[in-house]
Tab-separated table of C-alpha atoms (C1' of nucleotides) in Angstrom:
chain	number	residue	atom	x	y	z
A	1141	MET	CA	82.086	105.192	152.860
A	1142	TYR	CA	85.355	103.804	154.490
A	1143	ASP	CA	88.695	103.819	152.681
A	1144	ILE	CA	91.173	101.445	153.938
A	1145	ARG	CA	93.851	103.996	152.920
A	1146	ASP	CA	92.683	106.045	155.750
A	1147	VAL	CA	94.125	103.588	158.158
A	1148	TRP	CA	97.592	104.576	156.792
A	1149	GLN	CA	96.966	108.038	156.574
A	1150	ARG	CA	95.848	108.059	160.073
A	1151	ALA	CA	98.534	106.027	161.323
A	1152	HIS	CA	101.051	108.490	159.775
A	1153	GLN	CA	99.249	111.449	161.406
A	1154	MET	CA	99.218	109.780	164.574
A	1155	LEU	CA	102.678	108.957	164.826
A	1156	ARG	CA	103.728	112.259	163.482
A	1157	SER	CA	101.777	114.183	166.108
A	1158	ALA	CA	102.975	111.994	168.821
A	1159	ARG	CA	106.862	112.467	167.731
A	1160	LYS	CA	106.253	116.106	167.366
A	1161	ILE	CA	104.731	116.337	170.980
A	1162	ILE	CA	107.373	114.320	172.550
A	1163	ASN	CA	110.151	116.236	170.711
A	1164	GLU	CA	108.574	119.548	171.974
A	1165	GLU	CA	108.309	118.331	175.582
A	1166	LEU	CA	111.970	116.905	175.654
A	1167	ARG	CA	113.665	119.701	173.883
A	1168	PRO	CA	114.419	121.411	177.320
A	1169	LEU	CA	116.520	118.441	178.194
A	1170	ASN	CA	118.300	118.289	174.689
A	1171	LEU	CA	116.519	114.955	174.055
A	1172	SER	CA	114.901	113.813	170.784
A	1173	SER	CA	111.949	111.649	170.791
A	1174	ALA	CA	113.952	108.772	169.436
A	1175	GLU	CA	116.310	109.078	172.632
A	1176	GLY	CA	113.294	109.623	174.730
A	1177	ASN	CA	111.849	106.394	173.540
A	1178	ILE	CA	114.774	104.485	174.714
A	1179	LEU	CA	115.181	106.363	178.034
A	1180	LEU	CA	111.548	105.718	179.013
A	1181	HIS	CA	112.187	101.894	178.245
A	1182	LEU	CA	115.001	101.758	180.560
A	1183	PHE	CA	113.261	103.582	183.048
A	1184	THR	CA	110.098	101.450	183.054
A	1185	GLN	CA	111.292	97.968	181.923
A	1186	GLY	CA	114.849	97.718	182.530
A	1187	GLN	CA	115.829	95.955	185.769
A	1188	GLY	CA	118.979	97.588	186.090
A	1189	GLU	CA	120.177	97.229	182.630
A	1190	LEU	CA	119.900	95.776	179.088
A	1191	GLY	CA	121.859	94.793	176.301
A	1192	GLN	CA	121.385	96.462	172.979
A	1193	GLU	CA	119.777	93.400	171.335
A	1194	GLN	CA	117.029	93.351	174.051
A	1195	LEU	CA	116.400	96.996	173.354
A	1196	VAL	CA	116.114	96.051	169.548
A	1197	GLU	CA	113.676	93.220	170.561
A	1198	GLN	CA	111.567	95.168	172.930
A	1199	LEU	CA	111.153	98.242	171.326
A	1200	ASP	CA	111.039	96.613	167.739
A	1201	ILE	CA	113.460	98.967	166.127
A	1202	SER	CA	116.526	98.133	164.062
A	1203	LYS	CA	120.025	97.411	165.382
A	1204	PRO	CA	121.428	100.527	163.693
A	1205	ALA	CA	118.730	102.603	165.063
A	1206	VAL	CA	119.448	101.566	168.522
A	1207	SER	CA	123.112	101.783	168.270
A	1208	ARG	CA	123.037	105.542	166.899
A	1209	ALA	CA	120.498	106.651	169.544
A	1210	LEU	CA	122.733	105.154	172.147
A	1211	ASP	CA	125.575	106.839	170.708
A	1212	SER	CA	123.772	110.144	171.142
A	1213	LEU	CA	122.548	109.387	174.553
A	1214	GLU	CA	126.131	108.346	175.774
A	1215	GLN	CA	127.409	111.483	174.343
A	1216	LYS	CA	125.049	113.589	176.218
A	1217	GLY	CA	125.818	111.745	179.365
A	1218	TYR	CA	122.474	109.846	179.906
A	1219	VAL	CA	123.640	106.277	179.570
A	1220	LEU	CA	126.812	104.263	179.763
A	1221	ARG	CA	127.680	101.275	177.617
A	1222	GLN	CA	129.802	98.564	179.445
A	1223	GLU	CA	131.058	95.294	178.069
A	1224	ASP	CA	129.386	92.244	179.714
A	1225	PRO	CA	132.177	90.259	181.309
A	1226	SER	CA	130.623	87.076	180.779
A	1227	ASP	CA	129.922	87.642	176.813
A	1228	ARG	CA	132.306	90.347	175.424
A	1229	ARG	CA	130.041	90.830	172.575
A	1230	VAL	CA	127.263	92.392	174.374
A	1231	HIS	CA	127.146	96.049	175.504
A	1232	ARG	CA	125.149	96.533	178.541
A	1233	VAL	CA	123.251	99.774	178.807
A	1234	ARG	CA	123.018	101.597	181.996
A	1235	LEU	CA	121.383	104.789	183.041
A	1236	THR	CA	123.567	107.565	184.395
A	1237	GLU	CA	122.826	109.549	187.391
A	1238	ARG	CA	122.076	112.430	185.265
A	1239	ALA	CA	119.576	110.275	183.389
A	1240	ARG	CA	117.844	109.399	186.653
A	1241	THR	CA	117.451	112.884	187.680
A	1242	VAL	CA	115.515	113.634	184.622
A	1243	GLY	CA	113.497	110.630	184.657
A	1244	PRO	CA	110.319	111.817	186.212
A	1245	GLN	CA	110.185	114.479	183.721
A	1246	ILE	CA	110.609	112.233	180.741
A	1247	GLU	CA	107.812	110.125	182.158
A	1248	ARG	CA	105.597	112.974	182.842
A	1249	ALA	CA	105.957	114.073	179.078
A	1250	TYR	CA	104.889	110.444	177.893
A	1251	ASN	CA	101.978	110.101	180.505
A	1252	GLN	CA	100.722	113.445	179.335
A	1253	LEU	CA	100.913	112.128	175.648
A	1254	TYR	CA	99.253	108.842	176.438
A	1255	ALA	CA	96.533	110.746	178.433
A	1256	ALA	CA	96.000	113.081	175.608
A	1257	ALA	CA	95.599	110.154	173.257
A	1258	MET	CA	93.113	108.340	175.354
A	1259	GLN	CA	90.680	111.434	175.727
A	1260	GLY	CA	87.124	110.043	175.207
A	1261	ILE	CA	88.270	106.799	174.689
A	1262	SER	CA	87.264	103.797	177.099
A	1263	GLN	CA	89.584	100.935	178.140
A	1264	GLU	CA	87.419	98.337	176.284
A	1265	GLU	CA	87.586	100.540	173.008
A	1266	LEU	CA	91.269	100.726	173.312
A	1267	ALA	CA	91.403	96.719	173.978
A	1268	ALA	CA	89.347	96.294	170.668
A	1269	PHE	CA	91.671	98.658	168.887
A	1270	LEU	CA	94.589	96.917	169.788
A	1271	HIS	CA	93.039	93.543	169.042
A	1272	LEU	CA	92.217	94.436	165.522
A	1273	PHE	CA	95.667	96.456	165.040
A	1274	THR	CA	97.394	93.156	166.178
A	1275	ARG	CA	95.372	91.035	163.853
A	1276	MET	CA	96.085	93.316	160.926
A	1277	SER	CA	99.769	93.491	161.856
A	1278	GLU	CA	99.918	89.663	161.803
A	1279	ASN	CA	98.153	89.737	158.512
A	1280	PHE	CA	101.097	91.676	157.328
A	1281	THR	CA	103.600	89.485	158.663
A	1282	ARG	CA	101.746	86.530	157.001
A	1283	ALA	CA	101.735	88.374	153.625
A	1284	GLN	CA	105.360	89.201	153.788
A	1285	LYS	CA	106.406	85.666	154.336
A	1286	ASN	CA	104.218	84.410	151.447
A	1287	GLN	CA	105.848	87.190	149.382
A	1288	ASN	CA	109.175	86.027	150.233
A	1289	LYS	CA	108.270	82.463	149.480
A	1290	GLU	CA	106.872	83.527	145.913
A	1291	ASP	CA	110.132	85.221	145.479
A	1292	ARG	CA	112.148	82.229	146.280
A	1293	ASP	CA	109.663	80.065	144.118
A	1294	ALA	CA	110.092	82.295	141.195
A	1295	ALA	CA	113.975	82.105	141.405
B	103	MET	CA	97.013	94.233	180.685
B	104	TYR	CA	97.135	96.734	177.746
B	105	ASP	CA	99.893	99.343	177.331
B	106	ILE	CA	99.137	102.286	175.243
B	107	ARG	CA	102.634	102.028	174.103
B	108	ASP	CA	101.638	99.024	172.112
B	109	VAL	CA	99.564	101.435	169.833
B	110	TRP	CA	102.676	103.010	168.568
B	111	GLN	CA	104.442	99.961	168.190
B	112	ARG	CA	101.724	98.356	166.370
B	113	ALA	CA	101.416	101.325	164.174
B	114	HIS	CA	105.129	101.460	163.459
B	115	GLN	CA	104.860	97.660	162.598
B	116	MET	CA	102.024	98.220	160.208
B	117	LEU	CA	103.316	101.022	158.268
B	118	ARG	CA	106.774	99.335	158.001
B	119	SER	CA	105.360	96.063	156.733
B	120	ALA	CA	103.007	97.755	154.275
B	121	ARG	CA	105.802	99.817	152.979
B	122	LYS	CA	107.902	96.623	152.607
B	123	ILE	CA	105.239	94.857	150.826
B	124	ILE	CA	104.551	97.663	148.326
B	125	ASN	CA	108.024	98.234	147.625
B	126	GLU	CA	108.678	94.714	146.993
B	127	GLU	CA	105.713	94.623	144.642
B	128	LEU	CA	106.735	97.944	142.600
B	129	ARG	CA	110.283	96.990	142.173
B	130	PRO	CA	109.889	95.318	138.789
B	131	LEU	CA	108.526	98.717	137.820
B	132	ASN	CA	111.412	100.680	139.246
B	133	LEU	CA	109.208	102.480	141.448
B	134	SER	CA	109.435	103.021	145.511
B	135	SER	CA	106.513	103.042	147.800
B	136	ALA	CA	106.628	106.858	148.052
B	137	GLU	CA	106.289	106.999	144.301
B	138	GLY	CA	103.625	104.313	144.153
B	139	ASN	CA	101.416	106.230	146.661
B	140	ILE	CA	101.469	109.385	144.605
B	141	LEU	CA	100.747	107.477	141.494
B	142	LEU	CA	98.021	105.684	142.978
B	143	HIS	CA	96.231	108.876	144.057
B	144	LEU	CA	96.515	110.173	140.704
B	145	PHE	CA	94.985	107.107	139.178
B	146	THR	CA	92.008	107.084	141.465
B	147	GLN	CA	91.557	110.556	142.741
B	148	GLY	CA	92.912	112.785	140.027
B	149	GLN	CA	90.125	113.760	137.420
B	150	GLY	CA	92.554	114.551	134.643
B	151	GLU	CA	95.286	116.375	136.614
B	152	LEU	CA	96.278	117.859	140.043
B	153	GLY	CA	98.471	120.682	141.252
B	154	GLN	CA	101.127	119.976	143.727
B	155	GLU	CA	99.501	121.655	146.531
B	156	GLN	CA	96.405	119.326	146.285
B	157	LEU	CA	98.625	116.270	146.464
B	158	VAL	CA	100.025	117.683	149.760
B	159	GLU	CA	96.562	118.393	151.109
B	160	GLN	CA	94.899	114.985	149.743
B	161	LEU	CA	97.753	112.865	150.682
B	162	ASP	CA	98.777	114.756	153.795
B	163	ILE	CA	102.324	114.825	153.234
B	164	SER	CA	104.760	117.761	153.421
B	165	LYS	CA	105.500	119.814	150.178
B	166	PRO	CA	109.127	118.882	149.850
B	167	ALA	CA	108.285	115.129	150.189
B	168	VAL	CA	105.773	115.515	147.085
B	169	SER	CA	108.185	117.699	145.311
B	170	ARG	CA	111.095	115.076	145.484
B	171	ALA	CA	108.962	112.248	144.707
B	172	LEU	CA	107.643	113.921	141.570
B	173	ASP	CA	111.113	114.809	140.578
B	174	SER	CA	111.987	111.049	140.483
B	175	LEU	CA	108.673	110.170	138.932
B	176	GLU	CA	109.185	112.582	136.137
B	177	GLN	CA	112.800	111.573	135.586
B	178	LYS	CA	111.414	108.038	135.366
B	179	GLY	CA	109.040	109.032	132.771
B	180	TYR	CA	105.767	108.556	134.784
B	181	VAL	CA	104.342	112.155	135.198
B	182	LEU	CA	104.858	115.367	133.606
B	183	ARG	CA	104.605	118.665	135.468
B	184	GLN	CA	103.396	121.508	133.339
B	185	GLU	CA	103.031	125.063	134.288
B	186	ASP	CA	99.081	126.228	134.673
B	187	PRO	CA	98.456	129.081	132.293
B	188	SER	CA	96.050	130.562	134.647
B	189	ASP	CA	98.306	130.636	137.450
B	190	ARG	CA	102.010	130.279	136.578
B	191	ARG	CA	103.029	129.398	140.257
B	192	VAL	CA	101.048	126.178	139.894
B	193	HIS	CA	102.685	122.733	138.352
B	194	ARG	CA	99.943	120.570	137.035
B	195	VAL	CA	100.846	117.019	137.536
B	196	ARG	CA	99.862	114.749	134.698
B	197	LEU	CA	100.238	110.891	134.226
B	198	THR	CA	102.132	109.827	131.038
B	199	GLU	CA	101.272	107.292	128.719
B	200	ARG	CA	103.819	104.915	130.351
B	201	ALA	CA	102.155	105.527	133.735
B	202	ARG	CA	98.790	104.542	132.226
B	203	THR	CA	100.194	101.362	130.763
B	204	VAL	CA	101.361	100.182	134.317
B	205	GLY	CA	98.433	101.592	136.227
B	206	PRO	CA	96.603	98.333	136.515
B	207	GLN	CA	99.680	96.662	137.815
B	208	ILE	CA	99.999	99.299	140.566
B	209	GLU	CA	96.222	99.196	141.682
B	210	ARG	CA	96.630	95.433	141.831
B	211	ALA	CA	99.597	95.678	144.204
B	212	TYR	CA	97.701	98.148	146.565
B	213	ASN	CA	94.476	96.107	146.419
B	214	GLN	CA	96.460	93.001	147.234
B	215	LEU	CA	97.874	95.027	150.377
B	216	TYR	CA	94.447	96.152	151.438
B	217	ALA	CA	93.012	92.707	150.902
B	218	ALA	CA	95.844	91.078	153.013
B	219	ALA	CA	95.212	93.660	155.630
B	220	MET	CA	91.697	93.066	156.086
B	221	GLN	CA	91.839	89.156	156.424
B	222	GLY	CA	89.382	88.354	159.205
B	223	ILE	CA	88.045	91.842	159.848
B	224	SER	CA	84.662	92.899	158.993
B	225	GLN	CA	83.648	96.162	157.692
B	226	GLU	CA	81.861	96.973	160.943
B	227	GLU	CA	85.121	96.459	162.654
B	228	LEU	CA	86.975	98.551	160.298
B	229	ALA	CA	84.621	101.479	160.803
B	230	ALA	CA	85.140	101.276	164.688
B	231	PHE	CA	88.838	101.022	164.049
B	232	LEU	CA	88.860	104.094	161.757
B	233	HIS	CA	86.590	106.009	164.289
B	234	LEU	CA	88.736	105.492	167.122
B	235	PHE	CA	91.783	106.259	165.231
B	236	THR	CA	90.153	109.564	164.070
B	237	ARG	CA	89.306	110.482	167.394
B	238	MET	CA	92.802	109.695	168.676
B	239	SER	CA	94.488	111.837	165.969
B	240	GLU	CA	92.024	114.550	166.721
B	241	ASN	CA	92.931	114.347	170.339
B	242	PHE	CA	96.570	114.846	169.256
B	243	THR	CA	96.025	117.832	167.009
B	244	ARG	CA	94.181	119.385	170.065
B	245	ALA	CA	97.175	118.514	172.394
B	246	GLN	CA	99.506	120.150	169.869
B	247	LYS	CA	97.602	123.490	169.610
B	248	ASN	CA	97.333	123.692	173.366
B	249	GLN	CA	101.197	122.948	173.425
B	250	ASN	CA	101.925	125.781	170.978
B	251	LYS	CA	99.765	127.960	173.171
B	252	GLU	CA	101.633	127.154	175.982
B	253	ASP	CA	104.838	127.919	174.285
B	254	ARG	CA	103.467	131.309	173.267
B	255	ASP	CA	101.958	132.061	176.766
B	256	ALA	CA	105.712	131.267	178.327
B	257	ALA	CA	107.248	133.772	176.004
C	230	DA	C1'	100.220	151.639	141.082
C	231	DT	C1'	102.626	150.128	144.809
C	232	DC	C1'	103.898	147.997	148.908
C	233	DA	C1'	102.620	144.298	151.919
C	234	DC	C1'	100.623	139.803	152.203
C	235	DT	C1'	99.698	135.057	150.780
C	236	DT	C1'	100.591	130.966	148.044
C	237	DG	C1'	103.206	127.194	145.177
C	238	DG	C1'	107.208	125.213	144.741
C	239	DT	C1'	112.003	124.333	145.581
C	240	DT	C1'	116.329	123.694	148.348
C	241	DA	C1'	118.977	122.726	152.317
C	242	DA	C1'	119.517	120.680	156.698
C	243	DC	C1'	118.238	117.217	159.606
C	244	DA	C1'	115.292	113.115	162.098
C	245	DT	C1'	114.276	108.480	162.038
C	246	DG	C1'	114.106	104.428	160.186
C	247	DT	C1'	115.928	100.522	157.124
C	248	DT	C1'	118.860	96.930	154.834
C	249	DA	C1'	123.338	94.996	153.684
C	250	DA	C1'	127.907	94.412	154.695
C	251	DC	C1'	131.230	93.691	157.960
C	252	DG	C1'	134.322	92.431	162.484
C	253	DA	C1'	134.705	90.188	166.589
C	254	DA	C1'	133.047	87.056	170.081
C	255	DT	C1'	130.571	82.650	171.078
C	256	DT	C1'	128.339	78.413	169.949
C	257	DT	C1'	127.828	74.423	167.437
C	258	DT	C1'	129.308	70.321	164.881
C	259	DG	C1'	131.536	66.883	162.716
D	484	DC	C1'	139.585	70.406	168.850
D	485	DA	C1'	138.984	73.116	164.340
D	486	DA	C1'	135.874	74.700	160.717
D	487	DA	C1'	131.313	76.604	160.051
D	488	DA	C1'	127.572	78.827	161.788
D	489	DT	C1'	125.302	82.285	164.988
D	490	DT	C1'	125.181	86.404	167.421
D	491	DC	C1'	125.915	91.394	168.954
D	492	DG	C1'	127.222	95.645	167.448
D	493	DT	C1'	128.957	99.104	164.150
D	494	DT	C1'	129.242	101.505	159.665
D	495	DA	C1'	127.761	102.986	155.214
D	496	DA	C1'	124.132	103.770	152.064
D	497	DC	C1'	119.648	105.108	151.281
D	498	DA	C1'	114.218	105.858	151.847
D	499	DT	C1'	111.198	108.563	153.379
D	500	DG	C1'	109.474	112.289	156.244
D	501	DT	C1'	109.824	117.010	158.405
D	502	DT	C1'	110.925	122.174	159.338
D	503	DA	C1'	113.048	126.396	157.772
D	504	DA	C1'	114.219	129.607	154.456
D	505	DC	C1'	113.963	131.175	150.021
D	506	DC	C1'	111.953	132.750	145.192
D	507	DA	C1'	108.568	133.807	141.990
D	508	DA	C1'	103.777	134.807	141.061
D	509	DG	C1'	99.445	136.355	142.218
D	510	DT	C1'	96.172	139.404	145.530
D	511	DG	C1'	94.830	143.216	147.822
D	512	DA	C1'	94.574	147.418	150.337
D	513	DT	C1'	95.670	152.208	150.330
DNA sequence: ATCACTTGGTTAACATGTTAACGAATTTTG
DNA sequence: CAAAATTCGTTAACATGTTAACCAAGTGAT
């Protein structure tokens, strides 16, 4: 019999394993997985550069998480933050030459991870998987809204 | 087109939402989700009592995580740790009267979460989902083993 | 019996994420 | 235009998990 609780356990397992693998793979570059995730996104999605807020939205992690990862990346010389002249609130994030040098290595690490994940899984299965995952995640979003609503109603 | 990266994003989203919902639901009991997870396990799986090591295995979280959650639960009067007379290393974890009192409320919170998750998802779909999830997670376990092996080979 | 190994649990250090509160810059609105 | 609201980023506090190092108790082999 299936226990829904296994879904959580599996999700945890998967994320933990993936993080571990990426951390291991990026250790020679002195990069953590959190940093790697951001760099990868900049490599593959960023046309030129991105504001931090865009990273927050596109990677779906919180502002402080992005802020601190960028602190570290800047420290290590992988990115630059420069003020946007047209809106001085936004910090545009740009990859440095150094980052571009190691880019392929980072992409290779992630591609390796993705390939490992997909062993024995077809495109169709992945599609179905993501479909369900999405529905579940939407269910939660809805549940959370209702919860907030009830809180407000109770107040 | 599907991007494998979405799997991670969805998994993160799901775990985050679930944690948030449970935290909200258990706040009146002064319990966090980490604590609730353990209590739920004790309620539903524990015949009488469990050693901490068993919690570690069955919940698949690290020893320190269990240790600290139990510290807090003991502090709050929800569990007791007693030395096993037959093996004085083992701390047997037992629910207190107080825990049993709030048991139904905790189980209700989780059942509500599970019900919300399953909205519009059939048993068959869940089964397929878990099947794939399991395969993926096994893939990672294998990848990690290989990685460790390569490390050793390199040394 | 003793010495080496294993096992259960704790502590310390750190990784990674979150929310809340804030400051500065921009936008909206009356 | 000036006051109010919003937006972008940072900082502080904390939640939750991990690995590494350790102690104390059991186990086992010579």
